[in-house]
Coordinates of C-alpha atoms in Angstrom, one line a residue:
Chain A
X1 CA 0.5 -0.8 -0.1
X2 CA 1.1 3.3 -0.8
X3 CA 1.6 6.0 1.7
X4 CA 0.5 9.0 -0.3
X5 CA -2.3 7.9 -2.4
X6 CA -3.6 11.1 -4.8
X7 CA -6.6 10.2 -7.1
X8 CA -7.5 12.5 -9.7
X9 CA -7.3 16.2 -7.5
X10 CA -8.2 19.0 -9.1
X11 CA -8.0 22.7 -7.7
X12 CA -8.0 26.1 -10.0
X13 CA -7.5 30.0 -9.9
X14 CA -9.4 32.0 -11.3
X15 CA -6.1 33.3 -12.1
X16 CA -5.5 30.3 -14.3
X17 CA -3.4 28.3 -11.8
X18 CA -3.6 25.4 -10.1
X19 CA -3.8 21.2 -10.5
X20 CA -5.4 19.6 -12.9
X21 CA -7.0 16.4 -12.1
X22 CA -3.7 14.8 -10.7
X23 CA -3.1 11.0 -10.0
X24 CA 0.0 9.7 -8.4
X25 CA 1.4 7.6 -5.5
X26 CA 4.0 7.7 -3.5
X27 CA 5.2 4.4 -1.6
X28 CA 7.4 4.4 2.5
X29 CA 10.8 5.4 2.3
X30 CA 10.4 7.1 -1.3
X31 CA 12.0 11.2 -2.2
X32 CA 9.7 11.7 -4.9
X33 CA 10.6 14.7 -6.6
X34 CA 8.2 17.0 -8.4
X35 CA 9.9 19.4 -10.8
X36 CA 8.6 22.2 -13.2
X37 CA 9.0 25.1 -14.8
X38 CA 7.1 27.8 -12.7
X39 CA 3.3 28.2 -12.8
X40 CA 3.2 24.5 -13.3
X41 CA 0.8 23.7 -10.2
X42 CA 3.4 21.6 -7.8
X43 CA 3.4 24.1 -5.2
X44 CA -0.3 24.3 -5.3
X45 CA -0.3 20.0 -5.6
X46 CA 1.9 20.8 -2.2
X47 CA 0.2 22.6 -0.3
X48 CA -3.2 20.5 -1.2
X49 CA -0.7 17.4 0.7
X50 CA 0.2 19.8 3.4
X51 CA -4.0 20.8 4.0
X52 CA -3.4 24.6 3.5
X53 CA -5.8 24.4 0.4
X54 CA -8.4 22.3 -0.6
X55 CA -8.7 20.6 -3.6
X56 CA -12.1 20.8 -5.5
X57 CA -12.1 17.3 -6.4
X58 CA -10.1 13.8 -5.8
X59 CA -8.5 12.5 -2.8
X60 CA -5.7 12.8 -1.0
X61 CA -4.6 9.0 0.9
X62 CA -2.1 8.8 3.7
X63 CA -1.3 5.5 4.9
X64 CA -4.5 4.7 3.4
X65 CA -6.2 7.0 5.4
X66 CA -8.6 9.3 3.8
X67 CA -8.9 11.7 6.2
X68 CA -9.9 16.1 6.5
X69 CA -6.9 17.0 8.9
X70 CA -3.7 15.4 8.3
X71 CA -1.3 17.7 10.5
X72 CA -0.4 15.2 12.2
X73 CA 0.4 13.2 9.7
X74 CA 2.9 15.6 7.5
X75 CA 4.9 18.2 8.8
X76 CA 6.7 20.7 5.6
X77 CA 9.8 21.7 5.4
X78 CA 8.7 26.2 3.7
X79 CA 11.0 27.7 1.5
X80 CA 11.7 30.5 3.1
X81 CA 12.3 28.2 6.2
X82 CA 9.5 30.3 8.2
X83 CA 11.3 30.1 11.0
X84 CA 9.5 32.3 13.5
X85 CA 12.0 34.9 14.7
X86 CA 11.2 35.7 18.1
X87 CA 12.1 32.3 19.1
X88 CA 15.5 30.5 20.0
X89 CA 16.0 27.6 17.3
X90 CA 15.1 24.9 20.3
X91 CA 11.9 27.0 21.3
X92 CA 11.3 26.5 17.0
X93 CA 12.2 23.4 16.7
X94 CA 9.9 22.3 20.1
X95 CA 7.0 24.5 18.8
X96 CA 5.2 21.5 17.8
X97 CA 5.3 19.1 20.8
X98 CA 4.7 22.5 23.7
X99 CA 1.3 22.6 21.1
X100 CA 1.1 18.9 22.1
X101 CA 1.7 19.5 26.0
X102 CA 4.4 17.5 25.9
X103 CA 6.5 16.9 29.4
X104 CA 9.6 19.1 29.5
X105 CA 11.8 16.1 30.0
X106 CA 10.8 14.6 26.5
X107 CA 10.6 17.6 24.9
X108 CA 14.4 18.0 26.0
X109 CA 15.3 14.3 24.5
X110 CA 13.2 15.0 21.6
X111 CA 15.4 18.1 20.3
X112 CA 18.2 17.0 21.0
X113 CA 17.6 13.7 19.0
X114 CA 16.0 15.3 16.0
X115 CA 18.9 18.7 16.4
X116 CA 21.3 15.8 15.8
X117 CA 19.2 13.8 12.7
X118 CA 19.0 17.8 11.1
X119 CA 22.9 17.8 11.8
X120 CA 22.0 21.0 13.9
X121 CA 25.5 21.1 15.2
X122 CA 24.9 25.3 17.5
X123 CA 23.8 26.9 20.3
X124 CA 19.9 26.2 20.3
X125 CA 19.5 29.7 22.3
X126 CA 20.5 31.3 19.7
X127 CA 17.8 32.9 17.2
X128 CA 16.7 32.1 12.9
X129 CA 18.3 35.9 12.5
X130 CA 22.3 35.2 13.7
X131 CA 21.8 32.0 11.7
X132 CA 23.7 30.8 8.8
X133 CA 21.2 30.0 6.0
X134 CA 22.5 26.2 6.0
X135 CA 21.7 26.4 9.4
X136 CA 18.2 27.4 9.5
X137 CA 17.4 25.2 6.8
X138 CA 18.3 22.4 9.5
X139 CA 16.5 24.4 12.4
X140 CA 13.2 23.7 10.1
X141 CA 14.2 20.3 9.0
X142 CA 14.4 19.8 13.1
X143 CA 11.2 21.1 13.6
X144 CA 9.3 18.7 11.2
X145 CA 10.8 15.4 11.7
X146 CA 10.1 16.2 15.7
X147 CA 6.5 15.7 15.2
X148 CA 7.6 12.4 13.5
X149 CA 5.3 12.4 10.4
X150 CA 4.8 10.3 8.1
X151 CA 5.1 12.1 4.4
X152 CA 7.8 15.4 5.1
X153 CA 6.5 18.1 2.3
X154 CA 10.0 20.6 1.0
X155 CA 9.2 23.4 -1.5
X156 CA 12.3 24.4 -2.9
X157 CA 13.8 24.0 0.7
X158 CA 17.4 24.7 -0.8
X159 CA 16.7 27.6 -3.2
X160 CA 17.1 30.3 -1.4
X161 CA 21.3 29.1 -0.9
X162 CA 24.0 30.0 -2.6
X163 CA 25.3 26.9 -5.2
X164 CA 27.7 25.7 -3.4
X165 CA 25.9 25.2 0.2
X166 CA 22.8 24.3 -2.0
X167 CA 24.9 21.3 -3.5
X168 CA 26.3 20.0 -0.2
X169 CA 22.6 20.1 1.6
X170 CA 21.4 18.2 -1.5
X171 CA 23.9 15.5 -1.1
X172 CA 23.0 15.8 2.9
X173 CA 19.2 15.5 3.0
X174 CA 20.2 12.8 0.5
X175 CA 22.5 11.0 3.0
X176 CA 19.3 11.3 5.8
X177 CA 16.7 10.3 3.8
X178 CA 18.5 6.8 2.8
X179 CA 19.6 6.7 6.5
X180 CA 16.2 7.7 8.2
X181 CA 14.1 5.3 5.5
X182 CA 11.4 8.9 5.5
X183 CA 9.1 9.5 2.8
X184 CA 9.8 12.9 1.6
X185 CA 8.1 15.2 -1.0
X186 CA 10.6 17.5 -2.8
X187 CA 9.2 20.7 -5.1
X188 CA 11.8 22.1 -6.9
X189 CA 12.2 23.9 -10.5
X190 CA 15.9 22.7 -10.6
X191 CA 15.3 19.7 -13.3
X192 CA 19.7 19.5 -11.7
X193 CA 18.2 19.0 -8.0
X194 CA 15.3 16.8 -9.0
X195 CA 17.7 14.2 -11.0
X196 CA 20.0 14.0 -8.7
X197 CA 17.8 13.9 -5.3
X198 CA 14.7 12.5 -6.7
X199 CA 13.8 7.9 -6.0
X200 CA 10.9 8.9 -8.9
X201 CA 10.7 12.0 -10.3
X202 CA 7.2 13.9 -11.6
X203 CA 7.7 16.4 -14.4
X204 CA 4.7 18.9 -14.6
X205 CA 3.2 21.9 -16.7
X206 CA 0.3 23.3 -16.2
X207 CA -1.6 21.6 -13.7
X208 CA -1.1 18.1 -14.3
X209 CA 2.0 15.5 -14.6
X210 CA 3.1 15.1 -18.0
X211 CA 5.2 12.2 -16.8
X212 CA 6.4 10.2 -14.0
X213 CA 9.5 7.8 -14.0
X214 CA 13.3 7.5 -12.3
X215 CA 15.7 10.4 -12.7
X216 CA 17.6 8.2 -15.7
X217 CA 13.9 6.6 -17.3
X218 CA 12.8 10.5 -17.3
X219 CA 15.9 11.3 -19.0
X220 CA 16.9 8.8 -21.0
X221 CA 13.1 8.2 -22.5
X222 CA 11.2 11.3 -22.1
X223 CA 7.3 10.3 -22.7
X224 CA 6.9 13.4 -24.4
X225 CA 8.6 17.1 -26.2
X226 CA 8.3 18.9 -22.8
X227 CA 9.3 16.0 -20.8
X228 CA 12.3 16.0 -23.0
X229 CA 13.5 19.6 -23.5
X230 CA 12.7 20.6 -19.8
X231 CA 14.9 17.2 -18.1
X232 CA 18.7 18.2 -19.2
X233 CA 21.2 21.0 -19.4
X234 CA 21.7 22.7 -21.8
X235 CA 18.3 21.2 -23.5
X236 CA 17.7 19.2 -25.8
X237 CA 18.3 19.4 -29.4
X238 CA 15.1 19.3 -31.4
X239 CA 15.3 18.5 -35.7
X240 CA 12.3 18.8 -37.3
X241 CA 12.5 15.7 -40.2
X242 CA 10.2 15.4 -43.2
X243 CA 11.1 11.4 -43.6
X244 CA 12.0 11.1 -47.9
X245 CA 9.0 8.9 -49.6
X246 CA 10.4 5.4 -50.4
X247 CA 11.4 5.8 -54.1
X248 CA 12.8 9.4 -53.7
X249 CA 14.3 9.0 -57.1
X250 CA 10.8 8.7 -58.9
X251 CA 9.2 11.4 -57.7
X252 CA 11.1 14.2 -58.5
X253 CA 8.4 16.8 -58.3
X254 CA 7.6 15.8 -54.6
X255 CA 10.7 18.5 -53.9
X256 CA 9.2 21.5 -53.8
X257 CA 10.3 24.1 -51.8
X258 CA 10.3 23.3 -47.9
X259 CA 8.2 26.2 -46.1
X260 CA 10.5 25.5 -43.0
X261 CA 13.6 24.0 -43.3
X262 CA 14.2 20.7 -41.8
X263 CA 16.4 17.7 -41.7
X264 CA 15.5 15.2 -44.8
X265 CA 16.0 11.7 -43.5
X266 CA 18.3 9.6 -44.8
X267 CA 18.3 5.9 -44.5
X268 CA 20.8 5.7 -42.0
X269 CA 18.2 7.8 -39.9
X270 CA 15.4 6.2 -41.1
X271 CA 16.7 3.0 -40.0
X272 CA 17.0 4.0 -36.3
X273 CA 13.8 5.4 -35.9
X274 CA 10.9 3.8 -34.5
X275 CA 8.7 1.7 -37.1
X276 CA 5.9 3.4 -38.9
X277 CA 6.6 7.3 -38.5
X278 CA 6.3 9.1 -41.6
X279 CA 5.5 12.8 -42.8
X280 CA 6.9 15.1 -40.2
X281 CA 8.4 13.7 -37.2
X282 CA 10.6 15.3 -34.8
X283 CA 14.4 13.8 -33.4
X284 CA 15.8 15.2 -30.5
X285 CA 19.2 14.7 -29.8
X286 CA 20.8 15.7 -26.0
X287 CA 23.8 18.0 -27.0
X288 CA 26.3 15.7 -25.0
X289 CA 25.6 12.9 -26.9
X290 CA 27.2 14.3 -30.5
X291 CA 30.4 13.9 -30.6
X292 CA 33.0 14.2 -33.8
X293 CA 33.7 10.4 -33.8
X294 CA 32.4 8.6 -36.3
X295 CA 30.8 5.0 -34.9
X296 CA 29.5 2.5 -37.2
X297 CA 26.7 3.1 -35.3
X298 CA 26.4 6.6 -35.7
X299 CA 24.1 9.0 -37.1
X300 CA 25.9 11.6 -39.5
X301 CA 24.8 15.6 -39.3
X302 CA 26.5 17.5 -41.5
X303 CA 26.6 20.8 -38.7
X304 CA 28.1 25.1 -39.5
X305 CA 29.1 26.5 -36.1
X306 CA 28.6 29.6 -35.4
X307 CA 29.7 30.2 -32.1
X308 CA 31.9 28.3 -29.6
X309 CA 31.6 28.4 -26.1
X310 CA 34.2 27.5 -23.5
X311 CA 32.2 25.7 -20.9
X312 CA 35.1 24.0 -18.1
X313 CA 33.9 20.1 -18.6
X314 CA 34.4 20.7 -22.5
X315 CA 33.3 23.3 -25.9
X316 CA 29.3 24.5 -26.2
X317 CA 29.1 24.7 -29.7
X318 CA 26.5 26.5 -31.5
X319 CA 25.5 25.2 -34.8
X320 CA 23.2 24.8 -37.9
X321 CA 21.8 21.7 -38.6
X322 CA 19.3 22.1 -42.1
X323 CA 18.7 25.7 -41.0
X324 CA 17.4 24.6 -37.0
X325 CA 19.8 25.7 -34.3
X326 CA 21.3 23.4 -32.6
X327 CA 24.1 23.5 -29.7
X328 CA 26.2 20.2 -29.1
X329 CA 28.9 19.7 -25.9
X330 CA 32.6 18.6 -27.7
X331 CA 35.5 17.2 -26.4
X332 CA 37.5 19.7 -28.7
X333 CA 36.7 23.4 -29.8
X334 CA 36.1 24.2 -33.5
X335 CA 36.8 27.2 -35.4
X336 CA 33.2 28.8 -35.8
X337 CA 32.4 29.7 -39.5
X338 CA 33.5 25.9 -40.3
X339 CA 30.9 22.9 -41.1
X340 CA 32.0 19.4 -40.1
X341 CA 30.1 16.6 -39.2
X342 CA 28.6 15.8 -35.5
X343 CA 27.9 11.5 -34.9
X344 CA 25.4 10.6 -32.8
X345 CA 24.8 7.0 -31.3
X346 CA 21.8 5.8 -32.9
X347 CA 20.3 4.6 -29.9
X348 CA 20.7 8.9 -27.8
X349 CA 18.4 9.7 -30.9
X350 CA 14.6 10.4 -29.3
X351 CA 11.8 10.7 -32.5
X352 CA 8.2 12.6 -30.9
X353 CA 5.5 13.1 -33.1
X354 CA 5.1 16.1 -34.8
X355 CA 1.5 17.0 -34.3
X356 CA 1.3 15.5 -30.6
X357 CA 4.7 15.8 -29.2
X358 CA 4.4 12.3 -28.0
X359 CA 7.4 10.0 -27.5
X360 CA 7.5 7.7 -30.8
X361 CA 8.5 4.2 -29.8
Chain B
X1 CA 40.0 69.0 -19.2
X2 CA 38.4 67.1 -17.0
X3 CA 39.4 67.9 -14.1
X4 CA 38.8 70.9 -14.5
X5 CA 35.1 70.3 -15.4
X6 CA 35.2 68.3 -11.8
X7 CA 36.5 71.6 -9.7
X8 CA 34.0 73.9 -11.3
X9 CA 31.0 71.4 -10.5
X10 CA 33.0 70.3 -7.0
X11 CA 32.9 74.5 -6.8
X12 CA 29.0 75.1 -5.8
X13 CA 28.4 72.7 -4.2
X14 CA 31.2 73.5 -1.7
X15 CA 29.8 76.8 -1.2
X16 CA 26.5 75.3 -0.8
X17 CA 27.7 72.7 2.1
X18 CA 29.3 75.8 3.7
X19 CA 26.3 77.0 4.2
X20 CA 24.2 73.8 5.0
X21 CA 25.3 74.3 8.3
X22 CA 24.5 77.4 9.3
X23 CA 21.4 77.1 7.9
X24 CA 20.4 73.9 9.2
X25 CA 21.3 75.3 12.6
X26 CA 19.4 78.5 11.9
X27 CA 16.0 76.3 11.3
X28 CA 16.7 73.7 14.0
X29 CA 17.3 76.6 16.6
X30 CA 14.0 78.7 15.4
X31 CA 11.9 75.1 15.4
X32 CA 13.6 74.0 19.4
X33 CA 12.5 77.4 20.4
X34 CA 9.2 77.4 18.9
X35 CA 8.4 74.7 21.2
X36 CA 10.5 75.5 24.0
X37 CA 8.8 79.1 24.7
X38 CA 5.5 78.0 25.5
X39 CA 6.6 75.4 28.1
X40 CA 9.1 78.0 29.3
X41 CA 6.5 80.6 30.0
X42 CA 4.2 77.3 31.6
X43 CA 7.2 76.1 33.5
X44 CA 7.4 80.1 35.3
X45 CA 4.0 80.4 35.3
X46 CA 3.6 77.1 37.5
X47 CA 6.8 77.7 39.9
X48 CA 5.7 81.8 40.5
X49 CA 2.4 84.0 42.0
X50 CA -0.2 84.2 40.0
X51 CA 0.3 88.6 40.2
X52 CA 3.9 87.8 39.1
X53 CA 1.9 85.9 35.9
X54 CA 0.4 88.5 34.9
X55 CA 3.1 91.6 35.1
X56 CA 3.2 94.1 32.3
X57 CA 5.9 94.8 31.4
X58 CA 6.1 90.6 31.4
X59 CA 9.3 89.4 33.2
X60 CA 11.4 87.0 31.3
X61 CA 12.5 85.3 34.2
X62 CA 10.8 84.2 37.7
X63 CA 11.2 86.6 40.3
X64 CA 9.4 85.2 43.1
X65 CA 9.6 81.2 43.2
X66 CA 6.6 78.9 45.3
X67 CA 5.6 75.8 44.9
X68 CA 1.7 76.4 45.9
X69 CA 0.5 75.6 42.9
X70 CA 2.2 72.8 41.9
X71 CA 1.0 71.7 45.8
X72 CA -2.6 72.3 45.0
X73 CA -2.8 70.1 42.1
X74 CA -2.1 66.7 44.8
X75 CA -3.2 68.6 47.6
X76 CA -6.8 70.0 46.1
X77 CA -9.2 67.2 46.8
X78 CA -10.8 68.9 43.3
X79 CA -7.3 68.2 41.6
X80 CA -6.5 65.1 43.2
X81 CA -9.4 63.7 41.6
X82 CA -8.9 64.8 38.2
X83 CA -6.0 63.5 38.2
X84 CA -6.7 60.3 39.3
X85 CA -9.6 60.1 36.8
X86 CA -7.7 61.2 34.1
X87 CA -5.6 58.2 34.2
X88 CA -8.0 56.0 35.2
X89 CA -9.5 57.0 31.4
X90 CA -6.8 56.8 29.7
X91 CA -5.2 53.6 30.9
X92 CA -8.7 51.3 30.6
X93 CA -9.7 53.5 27.0
X94 CA -5.8 52.3 26.2
X95 CA -6.3 49.0 26.9
X96 CA -9.3 48.3 25.4
X97 CA -8.5 50.6 22.1
X98 CA -5.4 48.4 21.6
X99 CA -6.7 45.2 22.6
X100 CA -9.5 45.9 20.1
X101 CA -7.3 47.6 17.5
X102 CA -4.5 44.7 17.4
X103 CA -7.0 42.5 16.5
X104 CA -8.6 44.5 13.8
X105 CA -4.8 45.2 12.3
X106 CA -4.1 42.1 12.3
X107 CA -6.9 41.1 10.7
X108 CA -6.5 43.5 7.6
X109 CA -3.1 42.0 7.4
X110 CA -4.5 38.4 6.7
X111 CA -8.1 39.2 4.9
X112 CA -8.4 41.3 2.0
X113 CA -12.1 42.4 2.3
X114 CA -11.6 42.8 5.7
X115 CA -8.1 45.7 4.6
X116 CA -10.9 47.3 2.5
X117 CA -13.6 47.1 4.9
X118 CA -11.4 48.3 7.7
X119 CA -9.6 51.3 5.6
X120 CA -13.1 52.4 4.3
X121 CA -14.2 52.5 7.7
X122 CA -11.4 54.7 8.9
X123 CA -11.5 56.7 6.4
X124 CA -15.5 57.8 7.7
X125 CA -14.4 57.7 11.3
X126 CA -12.3 60.8 10.2
X127 CA -14.4 62.7 8.2
X128 CA -17.2 62.3 10.0
X129 CA -17.7 65.3 12.2
X130 CA -17.5 64.8 15.9
X131 CA -20.5 66.8 16.8
X132 CA -22.3 65.6 14.9
X133 CA -21.9 61.6 17.4
X134 CA -21.7 63.9 20.7
X135 CA -25.4 64.4 21.7
X136 CA -26.5 60.7 20.4
X137 CA -23.9 59.3 21.7
X138 CA -24.5 61.5 25.1
X139 CA -28.0 59.8 25.1
X140 CA -26.9 56.5 25.4
X141 CA -24.8 57.0 28.1
X142 CA -27.6 58.7 29.8
X143 CA -29.4 55.5 28.6
X144 CA -26.6 52.9 30.6
X145 CA -26.1 55.2 33.1
X146 CA -22.6 56.1 32.2
X147 CA -22.6 59.5 32.0
X148 CA -21.3 61.5 34.0
X149 CA -20.1 58.2 36.0
X150 CA -17.8 58.9 38.5
X151 CA -15.2 55.9 37.1
X152 CA -15.0 57.8 34.2
X153 CA -15.5 54.9 32.1
X154 CA -18.6 56.0 29.9
X155 CA -15.7 58.6 28.3
X156 CA -13.2 55.5 28.6
X157 CA -14.9 53.8 25.8
X158 CA -15.8 56.6 23.9
X159 CA -11.9 57.2 23.9
X160 CA -11.6 53.9 23.4
X161 CA -13.4 54.1 20.1
X162 CA -11.5 57.1 18.9
X163 CA -8.6 55.7 19.8
X164 CA -9.4 52.5 17.8
X165 CA -8.2 53.2 13.8
X166 CA -4.8 54.6 15.2
X167 CA -4.1 51.3 17.1
X168 CA -5.1 48.9 14.3
X169 CA -3.0 51.2 11.6
X170 CA -0.6 51.0 13.6
X171 CA 0.0 47.4 14.1
X172 CA -1.6 46.4 10.8
X173 CA 1.7 47.2 8.5
X174 CA 3.8 45.3 11.6
X175 CA 1.0 42.4 11.0
X176 CA 1.2 42.5 6.9
X177 CA 5.2 42.0 7.0
X178 CA 4.7 39.1 8.7
X179 CA 5.8 35.9 6.3
X180 CA 1.6 34.6 5.6
X181 CA 4.1 30.9 5.4
X182 CA 5.1 31.5 9.3
X183 CA 1.6 31.3 10.2
X184 CA 1.2 28.4 7.7
X185 CA 3.3 26.5 9.1
X186 CA 2.4 26.9 12.6
X187 CA -0.8 25.7 11.3
X188 CA 0.6 22.4 10.0
X189 CA 2.5 22.2 13.6
X190 CA -1.0 21.8 15.3
X191 CA -1.7 25.3 16.0
X192 CA -5.4 27.0 16.6
X193 CA -6.1 29.7 14.9
X194 CA -5.7 31.6 18.4
X195 CA -2.5 30.1 18.2
X196 CA -1.0 31.7 15.6
X197 CA -1.9 34.5 16.7
X198 CA -0.8 34.7 20.7
X199 CA 2.4 32.8 20.1
X200 CA 3.3 33.9 16.3
X201 CA 2.0 37.1 15.5
X202 CA 1.6 39.0 18.6
X203 CA 5.4 38.5 19.8
X204 CA 6.8 39.8 16.7
X205 CA 4.4 43.2 16.8
X206 CA 4.9 43.7 20.4
X207 CA 6.4 47.0 19.6
X208 CA 4.2 48.2 17.4
X209 CA 1.5 47.6 20.0
X210 CA 2.6 48.9 22.8
X211 CA 3.3 52.3 20.6
X212 CA -0.7 52.1 20.5
X213 CA -1.0 51.5 23.9
X214 CA 0.6 54.7 24.6
X215 CA -0.6 56.5 22.2
X216 CA -4.3 55.5 22.7
X217 CA -3.4 56.9 26.3
X218 CA -2.3 59.5 25.6
X219 CA -4.7 60.5 22.9
X220 CA -7.1 60.1 26.3
X221 CA -5.0 62.1 28.3
X222 CA -5.7 65.6 26.4
X223 CA -9.0 64.8 24.5
X224 CA -11.4 67.6 25.8
X225 CA -14.8 68.0 23.8
X226 CA -16.5 64.6 24.3
X227 CA -15.1 65.0 28.7
X228 CA -16.4 68.2 28.3
X229 CA -19.8 67.0 27.4
X230 CA -19.3 64.0 29.3
X231 CA -17.9 64.2 32.8
X232 CA -20.0 67.0 34.0
X233 CA -19.2 66.9 37.3
X234 CA -16.9 64.2 37.6
X235 CA -14.3 65.6 35.5
X236 CA -11.3 64.9 34.3
X237 CA -7.7 67.3 34.1
X238 CA -8.3 69.0 30.1
X239 CA -12.1 70.3 30.8
X240 CA -10.6 71.3 34.5
X241 CA -7.6 73.0 33.7
X242 CA -9.5 75.0 31.1
X243 CA -12.4 76.1 33.8
X244 CA -9.1 77.0 36.0
X245 CA -8.1 79.1 33.0
X246 CA -11.2 80.9 32.9
X247 CA -11.4 81.5 36.1
X248 CA -8.5 83.7 35.8
X249 CA -6.3 80.5 38.7
X250 CA -3.2 80.8 35.9
X251 CA -1.2 79.1 39.0
X252 CA -3.0 76.1 39.1
X253 CA -3.9 75.7 35.7
X254 CA -0.1 76.1 34.5
X255 CA 0.5 73.5 37.2
X256 CA -1.8 71.8 36.0
X257 CA -0.7 71.8 32.6
X258 CA 2.9 70.6 33.5
X259 CA 1.4 67.4 35.1
X260 CA -0.3 66.8 31.9
X261 CA 2.9 67.2 30.0
X262 CA 4.8 65.0 31.7
X263 CA 3.7 61.6 30.1
X264 CA 3.6 63.0 26.3
X265 CA 6.9 64.2 27.2
X266 CA 8.2 61.2 28.7
X267 CA 6.7 59.2 26.1
X268 CA 8.4 61.0 23.4
X269 CA 11.3 60.1 24.6
X270 CA 11.1 56.7 25.0
X271 CA 9.0 56.3 21.9
X272 CA 11.9 57.9 20.0
X273 CA 13.1 55.1 18.7
X274 CA 9.8 54.1 17.1
X275 CA 8.6 57.4 15.9
X276 CA 12.1 57.0 14.3
X277 CA 11.2 53.4 11.8
X278 CA 8.3 55.8 10.4
X279 CA 6.4 53.0 12.5
X280 CA 3.4 54.7 12.9
X281 CA 3.5 57.5 9.9
X282 CA 0.5 57.5 8.4
X283 CA -1.2 56.1 11.3
X284 CA -2.8 60.4 12.0
X285 CA -3.7 61.9 9.4

């Protein structure tokens, strides 16, 4: 039985945002990431799960129960930490227990436990204003842990921290979750964070879930064009392709001037395609899958280079293939203005239906 | 060329800068003297016999110093009871106005509709001529038996009503600045709405609440019109001061005024940091 089960959840705002018919289930001990661009409804979904907002339809079950007040089962860590500034770190962490009239000795013990669990090594008499961003984050985590909730919700908890600290805390959080086996639902707009952190991720857009899967599944087999271009940085290249009729030479008048530039698909590429596609298709290639190396299994593209940027681990080249802009992450620089062949392994190619934008095959 | 331009540009500024100091000193001196001279005269009148206050040409320095006037404030039954009544009325009015005003301020900060209604109400209350409500209010007080009450509670209620908008506006801004997520976190931690208000919102608005308590206390302390109308025999200090002045008892009147000045001055000094922060800017239009 799933720890958290959401069925056909709907909540519309007058402004247009909200969630539309979201269903998902999260297993116990899983770190489940909701990722999507701003305004995709991921925070709304989290607030609905928390009980800070109410759905118009659908249901939310925690541990199999469908209860109106889920506050005892759920804790939340907010983006700005939402610590109480007039209380010490200790009082912040102890606040949920004080509300429940827990005996003093037990409060002492459990605050110490929660602080240790959140790797909080500070003088707990200090106030939030006297703490660093990372320390505040840990206090917020300790406050969430102290109630021993079944599910912890996190709303972009690391986004207010600097990049270096964010990376470190991400690793720590993952370790913490593995160690303690907590169920965590984590909201972020950062696709890299979603990939590195999540056991499974749900990619959202416009109030609906586009794909749910493990990070590798979502990265390697994006379900549609949106997921393909949202996950991965630099984003996946999308090339419009036209499949040449089977007997191209027999029908020369068909070769009228195309309205839009499109890549004519050669035999080799056609072989890589899922069976049964015809007409116009969208071909997705990740910039990191393009190389100079002619591999026997690779498909070749003739690329005119416009611009090259050094990005540390390699060179990010901006090129034109069949009149369309692409980027390629290459190990060696290339002179702008030159034309060279780029190769991509056949199995690294993604095909999408040009009308539905769904993955083909 | 460039350096030259800089010098010419700098010249007028330095000339201006030379005058800013003295000009400022002059303006500030005039402002301070304007405020200080009446207070000085008040003190002088309070510590000299009446005769000297009416001397012509006027004496700028006191010649005969006496403590009789000040003593009379605390010794004359009439004056003493006015002092006690004023303190009681202002304290009760301040407490009621602050308690209700704080709640109103919080409601305005958290509910858009309350904010609109609150702002409209405050504006309407200011536009309404006080004299128009004075008579109906008096009738109501007579009906409930609080007219000219020896405890001054009828007047205290009216003063509280007058001060509620100030208390609400003073606390509103601070409540609005508290991140909503804090209250949501408290809600998820299991707190009731009342608990959220008392344990999360109020402690963070302490300064503003104290400021509104003091402001409403002072508002009641020197309110004259309603006090004159309602406390006909059991008078508070402002009407009594008026009667003394009218009857020419300048000495006791000045001594009384001096006593009235004390809490106001104490408040200004104590509230200086709050006043500087602009917290209550805009509450007194």
